[in-house]
mmCIF file of C-alpha atoms in Angstrom:
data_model
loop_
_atom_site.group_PDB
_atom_site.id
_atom_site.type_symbol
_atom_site.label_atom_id
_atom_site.label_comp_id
_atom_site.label_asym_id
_atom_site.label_seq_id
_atom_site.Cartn_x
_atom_site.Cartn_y
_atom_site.Cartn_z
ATOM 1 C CA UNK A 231 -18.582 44.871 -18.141
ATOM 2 C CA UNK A 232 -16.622 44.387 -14.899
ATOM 3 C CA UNK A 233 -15.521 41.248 -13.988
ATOM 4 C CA UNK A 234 -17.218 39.263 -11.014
ATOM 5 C CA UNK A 235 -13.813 39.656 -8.939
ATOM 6 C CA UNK A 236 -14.083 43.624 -10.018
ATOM 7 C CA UNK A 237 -17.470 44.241 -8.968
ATOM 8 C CA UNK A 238 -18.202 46.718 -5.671
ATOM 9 C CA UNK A 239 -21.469 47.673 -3.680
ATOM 10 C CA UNK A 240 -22.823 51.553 -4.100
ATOM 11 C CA UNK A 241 -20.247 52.669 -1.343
ATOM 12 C CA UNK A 242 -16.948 51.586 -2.556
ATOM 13 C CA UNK A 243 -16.642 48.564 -0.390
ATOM 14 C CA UNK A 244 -15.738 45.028 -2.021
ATOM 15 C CA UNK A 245 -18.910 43.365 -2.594
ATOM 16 C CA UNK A 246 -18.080 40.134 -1.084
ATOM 17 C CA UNK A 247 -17.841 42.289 2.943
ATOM 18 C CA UNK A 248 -13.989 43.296 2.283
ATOM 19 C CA UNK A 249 -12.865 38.921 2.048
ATOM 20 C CA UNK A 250 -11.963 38.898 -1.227
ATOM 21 C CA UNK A 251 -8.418 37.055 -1.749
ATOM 22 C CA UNK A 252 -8.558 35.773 1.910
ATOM 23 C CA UNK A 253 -8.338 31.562 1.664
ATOM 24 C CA UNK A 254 -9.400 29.869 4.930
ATOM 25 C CA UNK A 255 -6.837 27.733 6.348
ATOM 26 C CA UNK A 256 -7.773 24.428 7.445
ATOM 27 C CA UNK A 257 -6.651 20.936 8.702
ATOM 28 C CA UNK A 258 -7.259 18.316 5.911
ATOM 29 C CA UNK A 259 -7.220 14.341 6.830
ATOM 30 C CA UNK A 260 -5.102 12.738 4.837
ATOM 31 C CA UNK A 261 -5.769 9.011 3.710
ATOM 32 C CA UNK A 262 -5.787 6.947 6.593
ATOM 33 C CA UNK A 263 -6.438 3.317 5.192
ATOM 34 C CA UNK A 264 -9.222 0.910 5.526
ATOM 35 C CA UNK A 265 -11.130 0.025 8.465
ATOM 36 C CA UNK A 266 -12.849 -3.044 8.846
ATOM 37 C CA UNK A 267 -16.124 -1.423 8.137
ATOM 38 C CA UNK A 268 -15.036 -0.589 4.641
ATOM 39 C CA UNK A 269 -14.624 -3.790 3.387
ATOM 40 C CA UNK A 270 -16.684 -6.033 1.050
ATOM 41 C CA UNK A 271 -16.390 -8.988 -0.457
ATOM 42 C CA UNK A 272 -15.751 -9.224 -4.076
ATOM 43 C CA UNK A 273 -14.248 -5.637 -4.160
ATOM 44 C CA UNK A 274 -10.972 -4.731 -5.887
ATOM 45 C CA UNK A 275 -8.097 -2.954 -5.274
ATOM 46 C CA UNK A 276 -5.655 -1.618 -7.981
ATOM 47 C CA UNK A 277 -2.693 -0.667 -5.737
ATOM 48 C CA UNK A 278 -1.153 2.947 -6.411
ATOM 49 C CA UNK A 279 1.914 3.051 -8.537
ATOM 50 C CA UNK A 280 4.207 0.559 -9.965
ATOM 51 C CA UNK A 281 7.808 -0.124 -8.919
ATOM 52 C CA UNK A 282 10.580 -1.239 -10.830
ATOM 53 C CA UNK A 283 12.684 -4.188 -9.046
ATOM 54 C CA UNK A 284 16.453 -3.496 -9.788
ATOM 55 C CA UNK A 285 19.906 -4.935 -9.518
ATOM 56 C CA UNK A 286 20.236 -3.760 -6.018
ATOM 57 C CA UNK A 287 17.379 -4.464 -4.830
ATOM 58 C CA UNK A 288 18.022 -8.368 -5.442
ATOM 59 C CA UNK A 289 21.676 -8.418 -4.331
ATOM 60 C CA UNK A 290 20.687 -6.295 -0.892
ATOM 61 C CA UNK A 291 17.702 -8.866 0.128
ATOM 62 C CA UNK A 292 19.652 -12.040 -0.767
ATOM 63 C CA UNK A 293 22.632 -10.646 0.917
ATOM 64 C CA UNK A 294 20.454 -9.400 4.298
ATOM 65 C CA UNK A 295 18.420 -13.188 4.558
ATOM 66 C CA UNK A 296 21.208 -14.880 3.385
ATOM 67 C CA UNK A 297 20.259 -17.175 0.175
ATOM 68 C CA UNK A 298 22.950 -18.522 -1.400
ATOM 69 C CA UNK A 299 20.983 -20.001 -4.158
ATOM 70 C CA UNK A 300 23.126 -18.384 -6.871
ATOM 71 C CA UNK A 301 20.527 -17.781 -9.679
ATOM 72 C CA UNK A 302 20.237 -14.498 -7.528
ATOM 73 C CA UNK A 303 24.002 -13.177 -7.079
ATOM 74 C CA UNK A 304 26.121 -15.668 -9.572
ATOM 75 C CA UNK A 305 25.957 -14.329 -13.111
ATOM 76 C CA UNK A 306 28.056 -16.588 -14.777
ATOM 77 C CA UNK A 307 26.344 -19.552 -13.014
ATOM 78 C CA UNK A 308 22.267 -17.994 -14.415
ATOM 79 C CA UNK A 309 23.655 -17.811 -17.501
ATOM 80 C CA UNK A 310 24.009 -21.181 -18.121
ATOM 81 C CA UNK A 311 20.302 -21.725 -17.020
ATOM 82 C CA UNK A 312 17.365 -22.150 -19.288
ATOM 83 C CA UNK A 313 16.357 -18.371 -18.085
ATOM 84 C CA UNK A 314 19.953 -17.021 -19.175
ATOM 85 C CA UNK A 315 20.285 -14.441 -16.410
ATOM 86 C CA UNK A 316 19.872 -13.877 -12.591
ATOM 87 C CA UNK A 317 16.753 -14.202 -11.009
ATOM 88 C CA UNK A 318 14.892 -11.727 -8.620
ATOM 89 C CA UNK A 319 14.674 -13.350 -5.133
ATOM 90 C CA UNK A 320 11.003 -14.822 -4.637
ATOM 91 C CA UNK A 321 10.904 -13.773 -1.034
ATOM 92 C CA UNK A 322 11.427 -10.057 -2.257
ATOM 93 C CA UNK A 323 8.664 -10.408 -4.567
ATOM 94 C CA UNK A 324 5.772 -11.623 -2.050
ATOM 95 C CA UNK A 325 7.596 -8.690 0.331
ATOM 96 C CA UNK A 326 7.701 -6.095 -2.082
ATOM 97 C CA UNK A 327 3.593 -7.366 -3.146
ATOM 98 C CA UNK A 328 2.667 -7.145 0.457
ATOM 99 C CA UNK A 329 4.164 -3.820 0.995
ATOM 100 C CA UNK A 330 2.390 -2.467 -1.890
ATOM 101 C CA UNK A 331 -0.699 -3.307 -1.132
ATOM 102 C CA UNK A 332 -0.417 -2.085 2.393
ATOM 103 C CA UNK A 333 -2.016 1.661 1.916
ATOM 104 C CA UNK A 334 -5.316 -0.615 0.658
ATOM 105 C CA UNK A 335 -5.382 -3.434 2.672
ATOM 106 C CA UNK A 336 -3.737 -3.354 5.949
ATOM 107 C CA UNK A 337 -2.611 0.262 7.123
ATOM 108 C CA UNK A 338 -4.914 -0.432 9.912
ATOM 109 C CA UNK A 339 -3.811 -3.722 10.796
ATOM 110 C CA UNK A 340 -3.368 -5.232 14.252
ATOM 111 C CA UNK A 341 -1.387 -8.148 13.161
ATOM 112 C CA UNK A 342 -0.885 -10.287 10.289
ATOM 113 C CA UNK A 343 -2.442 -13.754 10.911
ATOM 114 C CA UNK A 344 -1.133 -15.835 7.808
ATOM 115 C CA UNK A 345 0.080 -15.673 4.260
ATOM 116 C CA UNK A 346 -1.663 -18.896 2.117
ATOM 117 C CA UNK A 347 -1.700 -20.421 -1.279
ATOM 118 C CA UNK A 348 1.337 -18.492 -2.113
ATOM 119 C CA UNK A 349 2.136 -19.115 -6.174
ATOM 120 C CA UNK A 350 4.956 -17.967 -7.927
ATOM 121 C CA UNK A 351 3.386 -18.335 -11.915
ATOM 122 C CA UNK A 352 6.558 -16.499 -13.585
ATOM 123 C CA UNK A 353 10.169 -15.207 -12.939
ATOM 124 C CA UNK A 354 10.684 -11.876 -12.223
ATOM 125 C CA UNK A 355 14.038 -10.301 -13.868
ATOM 126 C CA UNK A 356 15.719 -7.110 -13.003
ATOM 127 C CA UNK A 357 14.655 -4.091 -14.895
ATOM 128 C CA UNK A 358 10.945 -5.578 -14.177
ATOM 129 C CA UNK A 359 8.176 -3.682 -12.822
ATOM 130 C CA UNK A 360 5.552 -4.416 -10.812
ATOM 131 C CA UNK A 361 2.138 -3.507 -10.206
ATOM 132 C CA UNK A 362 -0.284 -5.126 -7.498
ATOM 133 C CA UNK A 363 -3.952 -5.517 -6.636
ATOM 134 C CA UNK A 364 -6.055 -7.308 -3.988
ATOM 135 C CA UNK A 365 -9.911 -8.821 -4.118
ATOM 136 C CA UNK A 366 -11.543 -8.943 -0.782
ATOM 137 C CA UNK A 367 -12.083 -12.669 -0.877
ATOM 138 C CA UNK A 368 -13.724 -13.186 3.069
ATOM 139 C CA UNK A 369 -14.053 -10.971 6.194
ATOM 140 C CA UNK A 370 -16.157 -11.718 9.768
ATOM 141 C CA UNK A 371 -16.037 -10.745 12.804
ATOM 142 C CA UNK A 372 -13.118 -11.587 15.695
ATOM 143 C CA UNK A 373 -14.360 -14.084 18.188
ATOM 144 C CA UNK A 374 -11.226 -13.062 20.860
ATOM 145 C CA UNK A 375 -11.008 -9.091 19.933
ATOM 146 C CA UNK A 376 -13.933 -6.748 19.671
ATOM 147 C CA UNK A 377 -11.832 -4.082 18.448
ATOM 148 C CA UNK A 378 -11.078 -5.893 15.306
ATOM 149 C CA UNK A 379 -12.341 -7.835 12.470
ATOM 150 C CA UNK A 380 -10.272 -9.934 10.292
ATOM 151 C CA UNK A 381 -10.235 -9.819 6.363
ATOM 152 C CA UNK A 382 -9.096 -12.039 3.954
ATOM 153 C CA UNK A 383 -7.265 -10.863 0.048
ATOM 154 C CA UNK A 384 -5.810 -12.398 -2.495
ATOM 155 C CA UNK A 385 -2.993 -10.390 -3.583
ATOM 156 C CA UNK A 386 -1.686 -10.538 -7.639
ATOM 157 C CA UNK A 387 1.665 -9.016 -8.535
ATOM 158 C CA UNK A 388 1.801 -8.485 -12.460
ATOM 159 C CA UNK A 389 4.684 -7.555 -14.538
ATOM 160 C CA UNK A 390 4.394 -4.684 -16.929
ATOM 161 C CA UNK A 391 3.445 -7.377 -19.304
ATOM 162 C CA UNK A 392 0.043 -7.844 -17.574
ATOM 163 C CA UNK A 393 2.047 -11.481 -17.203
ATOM 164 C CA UNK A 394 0.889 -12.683 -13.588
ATOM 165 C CA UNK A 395 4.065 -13.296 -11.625
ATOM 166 C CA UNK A 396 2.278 -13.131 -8.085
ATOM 167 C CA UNK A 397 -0.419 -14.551 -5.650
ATOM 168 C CA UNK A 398 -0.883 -15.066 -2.122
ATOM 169 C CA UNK A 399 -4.010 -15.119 0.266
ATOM 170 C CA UNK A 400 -3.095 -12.869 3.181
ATOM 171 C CA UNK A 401 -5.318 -12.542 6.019
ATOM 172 C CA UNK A 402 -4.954 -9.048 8.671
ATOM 173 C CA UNK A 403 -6.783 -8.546 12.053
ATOM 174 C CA UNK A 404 -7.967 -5.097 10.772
ATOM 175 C CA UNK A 405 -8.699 -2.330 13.555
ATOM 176 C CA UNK A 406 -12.679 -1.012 13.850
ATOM 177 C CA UNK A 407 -13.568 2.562 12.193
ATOM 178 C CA UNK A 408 -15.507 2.937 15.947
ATOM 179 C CA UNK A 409 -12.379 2.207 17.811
ATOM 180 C CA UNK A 410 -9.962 4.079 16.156
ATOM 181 C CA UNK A 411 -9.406 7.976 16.802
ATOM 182 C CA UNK A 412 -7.564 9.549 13.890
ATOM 183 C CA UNK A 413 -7.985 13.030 13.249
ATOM 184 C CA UNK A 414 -6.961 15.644 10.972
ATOM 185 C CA UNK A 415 -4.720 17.384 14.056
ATOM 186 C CA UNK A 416 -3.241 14.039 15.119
ATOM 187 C CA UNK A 417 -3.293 11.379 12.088
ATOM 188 C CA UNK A 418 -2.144 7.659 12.993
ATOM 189 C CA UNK A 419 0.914 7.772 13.933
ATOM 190 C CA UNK A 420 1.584 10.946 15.322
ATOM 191 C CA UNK A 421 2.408 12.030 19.016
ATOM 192 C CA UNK A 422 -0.386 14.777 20.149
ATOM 193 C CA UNK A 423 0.293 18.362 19.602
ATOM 194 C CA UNK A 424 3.129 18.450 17.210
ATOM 195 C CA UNK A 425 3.076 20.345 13.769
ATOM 196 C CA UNK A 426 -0.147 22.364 13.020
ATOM 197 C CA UNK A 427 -2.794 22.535 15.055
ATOM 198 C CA UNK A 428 -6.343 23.677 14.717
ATOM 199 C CA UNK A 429 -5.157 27.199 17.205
ATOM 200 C CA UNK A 430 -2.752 27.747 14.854
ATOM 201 C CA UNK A 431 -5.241 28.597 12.038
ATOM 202 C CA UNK A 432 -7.680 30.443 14.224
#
């Protein structure tokens, strides 16, 4: 018996009109964040992918804002703590947090309107790695902007101990899905008309 990608009509032709192997090309949106609309309260977020904090990491971001708290860069000086070895800077924590959970949270932001109740609950050593999430804890409507709405998370950083290290309330003016234009030709953040466009497939 012939197989379906084998089979022909009475005169010869392919049976699917002479197509057969031909794949339509076609501009795909990629992921282009949340908008205001799609947010509820109550909902989770599990943040893609986990990143492990190293060495350099910790003696770059000390070294660019300038702590000179010495748990972070002194060796000799940590080891004589009660944790025994260097410490990951707490500002590159909440950063590195807040980064992570931007593809969920805040790719559509406006601006950043505060960062609250910020907790460090454990150290965080080199070699560590993190994972993040964020619960939509409030969201209403801009009195000032009609363009936005503003949304309030509570962001956890864990350890790949499922040991809390992390939280933070952070609260984004978050652009409107009826106010914002993407498309799959020209995705946020890209001028018009450059790479493929939609002629180019025709």
């Amino acid at each position: 018996m012939a197989r379906d990608s084998d089979a022909h009509d009475g005169d010869g032709a392919e049976a699917d009109g002479g197509d057969a192997g031909k794949t339509d090309r076609r501009l795909v949106g990629g992921w282009e964040g949340r908008y205001y609309e799609d947010f509820a309260v109550g909902d989770v977020y599990k943040h893609p992918y986990g990143r492990t904090v190293t060495e350099t990491d910790n003696v770059w971001f000390t070294n660019l804002s300038m702590n000179l708290n010495p748990m972070h860069f002194n060796e000799a000086y940590a080891a004589e703590t009660e944790f025994g070895e260097r410490l990951v800077d707490g500002t590159f924590v909440i950063a590195l947090a807040v980064g992570m959970s931007v593809i969920d949270v805040s790719a559509n932001a406006t601006a950043n309107l505060g960062y609250d109740e910020i907790r460090h609950h454990a150290p965080v050593f080199h070699g560590d790695t993190l994972f993040a999430e964020s619960e939509v804890i409030e969201k209403r409507e801009s009195s000032s902007r009609d363009h936005v709405g503003i949304v309030t998370t509570e962001l956890r950083a864990y350890n790949q101990n499922d040991e809390l290290v992390l939280s933070l309330e952070r609260t984004p003016m978050v652009l409107k899905r009826s106010h914002a234009q993407p498309s799959a030709a020209q995705p946020t953040g890209w001028p018009e008309g450059i790479g493929t466009q939609p002629e180019d497939l025709e």
